[in-house]
Amino acid sequence: MLLDFDYFFAQCEELRNPSLRDKPVVIGVYSGRTEDSGAVSTANYLARHYGVKSGIPLFLAKKRLENVDSVFLPVDYEYYEEISDRIMQVLNSHADVFEQVGVDEAYLDVTKKTQGSFEKAGELATTLKQLVKNQVGVIFSVGIGPNKLLAKIACDVNKPDGLTTVKPEEVESFLNPLPVDRLIGVGRKISQKMSDLSIRTIGDLSRCDVQRLVAIFGKTLGVYFHNASNGVDNEPVKETGQAESISRIATLKQNTRDLALISEKAGVLIGDIHRELLQNDLNYRQIGVIAVLSDLTIRNRSQTLEQPTNSVETLRDEVRLLFDKLLNEETSEARRIGVKVSQLSKNDKNQRQLTSYLQN
Ligand code: TTP
Ligand code: CA
């Protein structure tokens, strides 16, 4: 699911000062050259009724709101980030994988948590809306779909405070009637070019031959437009701020080829790595070892497991096997050794908590 906070900067200002709620509110980036020079950062929905939106010049916004009891405020990023952090914290613990995008959007992969059920995902979204409203006071819109592309487009069709679900069997009928510019990457220029080719809806685009799209837009964009218009998107939700790997390296007391000595040193590194895995609720799937040899050349060996795990025993056993293999294939002594775990993923232990939360 994609969560997008509604009219975010303006909503933050309303939160700080509820008396703004029944007035058009415009947040501006003032360039400082003259009193009204600059652009609109965002506006609340009341202001949008008067044609005020992100990107238009402030003087134009003033003109559109002439004789209307409205409020113009300068951006206060620090405050918006503070609110954003609080919301993200609430959301973070409710996903299998959580990816923050910018200040006011987040993708939540909830496939495992909901056992792939779109109904359960909808219930979870409703729960999250309630939690964030109670704990922070902010509303947002949600799109739920079989992939990021559909979640994003679904989120945009109903704002503010919307919740739109597109199930796999609904993808075609959902996408086909939408204008092409709903797809990320279709801006004014490209949408004009498509219109010249009589491609106006996503359905029109999906019926275009991929070779033709490649000939017109180039390989990358052409293939992307073909896939996107057919609802195909394989981008995984990527954990925000999550390390790609955790590794430790140390120098041996003396250069050696003795597996027992190397394993002993590796044991210390493994202890550190394991602690960090537990602290961050992470599993690993790939294990790597590195050895800096006495001639200072570097050697690596790695092993991928069938399943992610956080087991310290598995890590110890695999590291020993890898160093054994490495020593057998080299003739020099090791001088420094390192251990690394990668292909990290979030541990599932929140799943049970959430399931019981939904049932209560
Ligand atoms: P958006 O999510 O695009 O807009 P929004 O949250 O204001 O409104 P919506 O209800 O449609 O989601 O952008 C998030 C914030 O980024 C927005 O509050 C202000 C800022 N922003 C700009 O400063 N300039 C811009 O041109 C845009 C589009 C956004
Ligand atoms: Ca937003």
PDB file of C-alpha atoms in Angstrom, residues 69-240:
ATOM      1  CA  ASP A  69     -10.628  35.403   4.089  1.00  0.00           C
ATOM      2  CA  SER A  70      -7.478  33.333   3.474  1.00  0.00           C
ATOM      3  CA  VAL A  71      -4.122  32.744   5.140  1.00  0.00           C
ATOM      4  CA  PHE A  72      -0.655  32.791   3.537  1.00  0.00           C
ATOM      5  CA  LEU A  73       2.221  31.240   5.465  1.00  0.00           C
ATOM      6  CA  PRO A  74       5.903  30.621   4.709  1.00  0.00           C
ATOM      7  CA  VAL A  75       7.183  27.012   4.649  1.00  0.00           C
ATOM      8  CA  ASP A  76       8.518  25.651   7.925  1.00  0.00           C
ATOM      9  CA  TYR A  77      10.231  22.422   6.853  1.00  0.00           C
ATOM     10  CA  GLU A  78      11.608  21.637  10.281  1.00  0.00           C
ATOM     11  CA  TYR A  79       8.154  21.506  11.797  1.00  0.00           C
ATOM     12  CA  TYR A  80       6.742  19.444   8.909  1.00  0.00           C
ATOM     13  CA  GLU A  81       9.596  16.971   9.248  1.00  0.00           C
ATOM     14  CA  GLU A  82       8.909  16.606  12.931  1.00  0.00           C
ATOM     15  CA  ILE A  83       5.264  15.741  12.210  1.00  0.00           C
ATOM     16  CA  SER A  84       6.330  13.452   9.385  1.00  0.00           C
ATOM     17  CA  ASP A  85       8.751  11.570  11.656  1.00  0.00           C
ATOM     18  CA  ARG A  86       6.014  10.993  14.222  1.00  0.00           C
ATOM     19  CA  ILE A  87       3.659   9.570  11.605  1.00  0.00           C
ATOM     20  CA  MET A  88       6.364   7.422  10.021  1.00  0.00           C
ATOM     21  CA  GLN A  89       7.155   5.990  13.429  1.00  0.00           C
ATOM     22  CA  VAL A  90       3.550   4.901  13.899  1.00  0.00           C
ATOM     23  CA  LEU A  91       3.468   3.329  10.428  1.00  0.00           C
ATOM     24  CA  ASN A  92       6.877   1.702  10.508  1.00  0.00           C
ATOM     25  CA  SER A  93       5.991  -1.088  12.933  1.00  0.00           C
ATOM     26  CA  HIS A  94       2.946  -2.163  10.912  1.00  0.00           C
ATOM     27  CA  ALA A  95       4.598  -3.369   7.718  1.00  0.00           C
ATOM     28  CA  ASP A  96       6.639  -6.366   6.615  1.00  0.00           C
ATOM     29  CA  VAL A  97       8.773  -3.853   4.759  1.00  0.00           C
ATOM     30  CA  PHE A  98       8.517  -0.101   5.206  1.00  0.00           C
ATOM     31  CA  GLU A  99       9.835   2.414   2.691  1.00  0.00           C
ATOM     32  CA  GLN A 100       9.552   6.129   3.311  1.00  0.00           C
ATOM     33  CA  VAL A 101       9.500   8.245   0.165  1.00  0.00           C
ATOM     34  CA  GLY A 102      10.159  11.900   0.798  1.00  0.00           C
ATOM     35  CA  VAL A 103       8.471  13.688   3.651  1.00  0.00           C
ATOM     36  CA  ASP A 104       4.860  12.692   3.065  1.00  0.00           C
ATOM     37  CA  GLU A 105       4.692   9.267   1.426  1.00  0.00           C
ATOM     38  CA  ALA A 106       5.438   5.719   2.456  1.00  0.00           C
ATOM     39  CA  TYR A 107       5.093   2.317   0.848  1.00  0.00           C
ATOM     40  CA  LEU A 108       4.145  -0.543   3.145  1.00  0.00           C
ATOM     41  CA  ASP A 109       4.574  -4.100   1.933  1.00  0.00           C
ATOM     42  CA  VAL A 110       1.939  -5.940   3.955  1.00  0.00           C
ATOM     43  CA  THR A 111       1.740  -9.119   1.893  1.00  0.00           C
ATOM     44  CA  LYS A 112       2.791 -11.460   4.697  1.00  0.00           C
ATOM     45  CA  LYS A 113       0.930  -9.639   7.443  1.00  0.00           C
ATOM     46  CA  THR A 114      -2.318  -9.923   5.564  1.00  0.00           C
ATOM     47  CA  GLN A 115      -1.583 -13.357   4.076  1.00  0.00           C
ATOM     48  CA  GLY A 116      -2.063 -11.693   0.703  1.00  0.00           C
ATOM     49  CA  SER A 117      -5.655 -10.721   1.479  1.00  0.00           C
ATOM     50  CA  PHE A 118      -6.739  -7.382  -0.006  1.00  0.00           C
ATOM     51  CA  GLU A 119      -9.655  -7.260   2.462  1.00  0.00           C
ATOM     52  CA  LYS A 120      -7.269  -7.533   5.395  1.00  0.00           C
ATOM     53  CA  ALA A 121      -5.026  -4.913   3.816  1.00  0.00           C
ATOM     54  CA  GLY A 122      -8.051  -2.606   3.646  1.00  0.00           C
ATOM     55  CA  GLU A 123      -8.815  -3.226   7.322  1.00  0.00           C
ATOM     56  CA  LEU A 124      -5.187  -2.538   8.193  1.00  0.00           C
ATOM     57  CA  ALA A 125      -5.283   0.735   6.246  1.00  0.00           C
ATOM     58  CA  THR A 126      -8.402   1.793   8.144  1.00  0.00           C
ATOM     59  CA  THR A 127      -6.716   0.907  11.433  1.00  0.00           C
ATOM     60  CA  LEU A 128      -3.641   2.930  10.478  1.00  0.00           C
ATOM     61  CA  LYS A 129      -5.757   5.923   9.491  1.00  0.00           C
ATOM     62  CA  GLN A 130      -7.384   5.808  12.919  1.00  0.00           C
ATOM     63  CA  LEU A 131      -4.073   5.368  14.765  1.00  0.00           C
ATOM     64  CA  VAL A 132      -2.390   8.282  13.018  1.00  0.00           C
ATOM     65  CA  LYS A 133      -5.445  10.491  13.405  1.00  0.00           C
ATOM     66  CA  ASN A 134      -5.573   9.775  17.138  1.00  0.00           C
ATOM     67  CA  GLN A 135      -1.861   9.905  17.827  1.00  0.00           C
ATOM     68  CA  VAL A 136      -0.753  12.712  15.525  1.00  0.00           C
ATOM     69  CA  GLY A 137      -3.910  14.317  14.150  1.00  0.00           C
ATOM     70  CA  VAL A 138      -3.079  13.975  10.466  1.00  0.00           C
ATOM     71  CA  ILE A 139      -5.165  12.449   7.665  1.00  0.00           C
ATOM     72  CA  PHE A 140      -3.795  10.669   4.617  1.00  0.00           C
ATOM     73  CA  SER A 141      -4.926   8.747   1.568  1.00  0.00           C
ATOM     74  CA  VAL A 142      -4.159   5.123   0.852  1.00  0.00           C
ATOM     75  CA  GLY A 143      -3.875   3.099  -2.319  1.00  0.00           C
ATOM     76  CA  ILE A 144      -3.711  -0.685  -2.128  1.00  0.00           C
ATOM     77  CA  GLY A 145      -2.641  -2.761  -5.087  1.00  0.00           C
ATOM     78  CA  PRO A 146      -0.662  -5.808  -6.189  1.00  0.00           C
ATOM     79  CA  ASN A 147       2.443  -3.644  -6.741  1.00  0.00           C
ATOM     80  CA  LYS A 148       3.867  -0.181  -6.078  1.00  0.00           C
ATOM     81  CA  LEU A 149       2.715   1.274  -9.382  1.00  0.00           C
ATOM     82  CA  LEU A 150      -0.930   0.375  -8.744  1.00  0.00           C
ATOM     83  CA  ALA A 151      -0.830   1.412  -5.092  1.00  0.00           C
ATOM     84  CA  LYS A 152       0.448   4.829  -6.144  1.00  0.00           C
ATOM     85  CA  ILE A 153      -2.142   5.393  -8.868  1.00  0.00           C
ATOM     86  CA  ALA A 154      -4.927   4.044  -6.644  1.00  0.00           C
ATOM     87  CA  CYS A 155      -3.924   6.463  -3.901  1.00  0.00           C
ATOM     88  CA  ASP A 156      -4.220   9.422  -6.251  1.00  0.00           C
ATOM     89  CA  VAL A 157      -7.763   8.729  -7.459  1.00  0.00           C
ATOM     90  CA  ASN A 158      -9.439   9.555  -4.169  1.00  0.00           C
ATOM     91  CA  LYS A 159      -8.085  12.358  -1.994  1.00  0.00           C
ATOM     92  CA  PRO A 160      -8.211  13.574   0.711  1.00  0.00           C
ATOM     93  CA  ASP A 161      -8.747  10.841   3.332  1.00  0.00           C
ATOM     94  CA  GLY A 162      -9.298   8.273   0.594  1.00  0.00           C
ATOM     95  CA  LEU A 163      -8.851   4.522   0.545  1.00  0.00           C
ATOM     96  CA  THR A 164      -8.792   2.792  -2.824  1.00  0.00           C
ATOM     97  CA  THR A 165      -8.094  -0.885  -3.398  1.00  0.00           C
ATOM     98  CA  VAL A 166      -7.289  -2.390  -6.763  1.00  0.00           C
ATOM     99  CA  LYS A 167      -7.266  -6.175  -6.732  1.00  0.00           C
ATOM    100  CA  PRO A 168      -5.303  -8.108  -9.358  1.00  0.00           C
ATOM    101  CA  GLU A 169      -8.452  -8.969 -11.311  1.00  0.00           C
ATOM    102  CA  GLU A 170      -9.455  -5.283 -11.364  1.00  0.00           C
ATOM    103  CA  VAL A 171      -6.160  -3.909 -12.682  1.00  0.00           C
ATOM    104  CA  GLU A 172      -7.192  -3.716 -16.325  1.00  0.00           C
ATOM    105  CA  SER A 173     -10.578  -2.118 -15.774  1.00  0.00           C
ATOM    106  CA  PHE A 174      -9.069   0.298 -13.258  1.00  0.00           C
ATOM    107  CA  LEU A 175      -6.166   1.466 -15.422  1.00  0.00           C
ATOM    108  CA  ASN A 176      -7.715   1.486 -18.910  1.00  0.00           C
ATOM    109  CA  PRO A 177      -9.940   4.583 -18.628  1.00  0.00           C
ATOM    110  CA  LEU A 178      -7.357   6.739 -16.783  1.00  0.00           C
ATOM    111  CA  PRO A 179      -5.499   9.455 -18.709  1.00  0.00           C
ATOM    112  CA  VAL A 180      -1.892   8.566 -19.575  1.00  0.00           C
ATOM    113  CA  ASP A 181      -0.481  11.307 -17.367  1.00  0.00           C
ATOM    114  CA  ARG A 182      -1.481   9.303 -14.293  1.00  0.00           C
ATOM    115  CA  LEU A 183       1.638   7.226 -14.951  1.00  0.00           C
ATOM    116  CA  ILE A 184       4.833   8.468 -13.341  1.00  0.00           C
ATOM    117  CA  GLY A 185       7.107   9.705 -16.096  1.00  0.00           C
ATOM    118  CA  VAL A 186       4.331  11.006 -18.336  1.00  0.00           C
ATOM    119  CA  GLY A 187       4.665  14.755 -18.053  1.00  0.00           C
ATOM    120  CA  ARG A 188       3.221  17.475 -20.258  1.00  0.00           C
ATOM    121  CA  LYS A 189       5.589  16.928 -23.170  1.00  0.00           C
ATOM    122  CA  ILE A 190       5.229  13.166 -23.363  1.00  0.00           C
ATOM    123  CA  SER A 191       1.483  13.300 -22.828  1.00  0.00           C
ATOM    124  CA  GLN A 192       1.255  15.780 -25.747  1.00  0.00           C
ATOM    125  CA  LYS A 193       3.330  13.485 -27.922  1.00  0.00           C
ATOM    126  CA  MET A 194       1.099  10.554 -27.008  1.00  0.00           C
ATOM    127  CA  SER A 195      -1.997  12.598 -27.698  1.00  0.00           C
ATOM    128  CA  ASP A 196      -0.642  13.377 -31.178  1.00  0.00           C
ATOM    129  CA  LEU A 197      -0.473   9.612 -31.688  1.00  0.00           C
ATOM    130  CA  SER A 198      -4.078   9.281 -30.417  1.00  0.00           C
ATOM    131  CA  ILE A 199      -2.873   7.672 -27.192  1.00  0.00           C
ATOM    132  CA  ARG A 200      -4.947   9.366 -24.502  1.00  0.00           C
ATOM    133  CA  THR A 201      -5.792   6.721 -21.927  1.00  0.00           C
ATOM    134  CA  ILE A 202      -3.652   4.111 -20.220  1.00  0.00           C
ATOM    135  CA  GLY A 203      -5.771   1.563 -22.090  1.00  0.00           C
ATOM    136  CA  ASP A 204      -4.763   3.165 -25.442  1.00  0.00           C
ATOM    137  CA  LEU A 205      -1.145   2.908 -24.345  1.00  0.00           C
ATOM    138  CA  SER A 206      -1.465  -0.719 -23.270  1.00  0.00           C
ATOM    139  CA  ARG A 207      -2.727  -1.652 -26.723  1.00  0.00           C
ATOM    140  CA  CYS A 208       0.328  -0.134 -28.432  1.00  0.00           C
ATOM    141  CA  ASP A 209       2.903  -2.511 -29.750  1.00  0.00           C
ATOM    142  CA  VAL A 210       5.957  -2.442 -27.480  1.00  0.00           C
ATOM    143  CA  GLN A 211       8.319  -2.226 -30.485  1.00  0.00           C
ATOM    144  CA  ARG A 212       6.499   0.895 -31.620  1.00  0.00           C
ATOM    145  CA  LEU A 213       6.806   2.478 -28.180  1.00  0.00           C
ATOM    146  CA  VAL A 214      10.522   1.657 -28.120  1.00  0.00           C
ATOM    147  CA  ALA A 215      10.951   3.224 -31.559  1.00  0.00           C
ATOM    148  CA  ILE A 216       9.240   6.420 -30.385  1.00  0.00           C
ATOM    149  CA  PHE A 217      10.426   6.815 -26.794  1.00  0.00           C
ATOM    150  CA  GLY A 218      13.634   4.792 -26.682  1.00  0.00           C
ATOM    151  CA  LYS A 219      14.199   1.435 -25.066  1.00  0.00           C
ATOM    152  CA  THR A 220      13.987   2.306 -21.357  1.00  0.00           C
ATOM    153  CA  LEU A 221      10.897   4.509 -21.533  1.00  0.00           C
ATOM    154  CA  GLY A 222       9.220   2.449 -24.243  1.00  0.00           C
ATOM    155  CA  VAL A 223       9.457  -0.772 -22.248  1.00  0.00           C
ATOM    156  CA  TYR A 224       8.451   1.044 -19.066  1.00  0.00           C
ATOM    157  CA  PHE A 225       5.323   2.543 -20.699  1.00  0.00           C
ATOM    158  CA  HIS A 226       4.379  -0.856 -22.086  1.00  0.00           C
ATOM    159  CA  ASN A 227       4.737  -2.572 -18.700  1.00  0.00           C
ATOM    160  CA  ALA A 228       3.207   0.232 -16.639  1.00  0.00           C
ATOM    161  CA  SER A 229       0.142   0.579 -18.868  1.00  0.00           C
ATOM    162  CA  ASN A 230      -0.416  -3.159 -18.403  1.00  0.00           C
ATOM    163  CA  GLY A 231      -0.087  -2.833 -14.639  1.00  0.00           C
ATOM    164  CA  VAL A 232       3.256  -4.637 -14.565  1.00  0.00           C
ATOM    165  CA  ASP A 233       5.745  -3.444 -11.952  1.00  0.00           C
ATOM    166  CA  ASN A 234       8.267  -5.603 -10.129  1.00  0.00           C
ATOM    167  CA  GLU A 235       9.931  -2.968  -7.940  1.00  0.00           C
ATOM    168  CA  PRO A 236      10.162  -4.301  -4.397  1.00  0.00           C
ATOM    169  CA  VAL A 237       9.369  -2.128  -1.394  1.00  0.00           C
ATOM    170  CA  LYS A 238      12.804  -1.375   0.034  1.00  0.00           C
ATOM    171  CA  GLU A 239      13.317  -0.930   3.742  1.00  0.00           C
ATOM    172  CA  THR A 240      14.138   2.705   4.552  1.00  0.00           C
TER     173      THR A 240
END
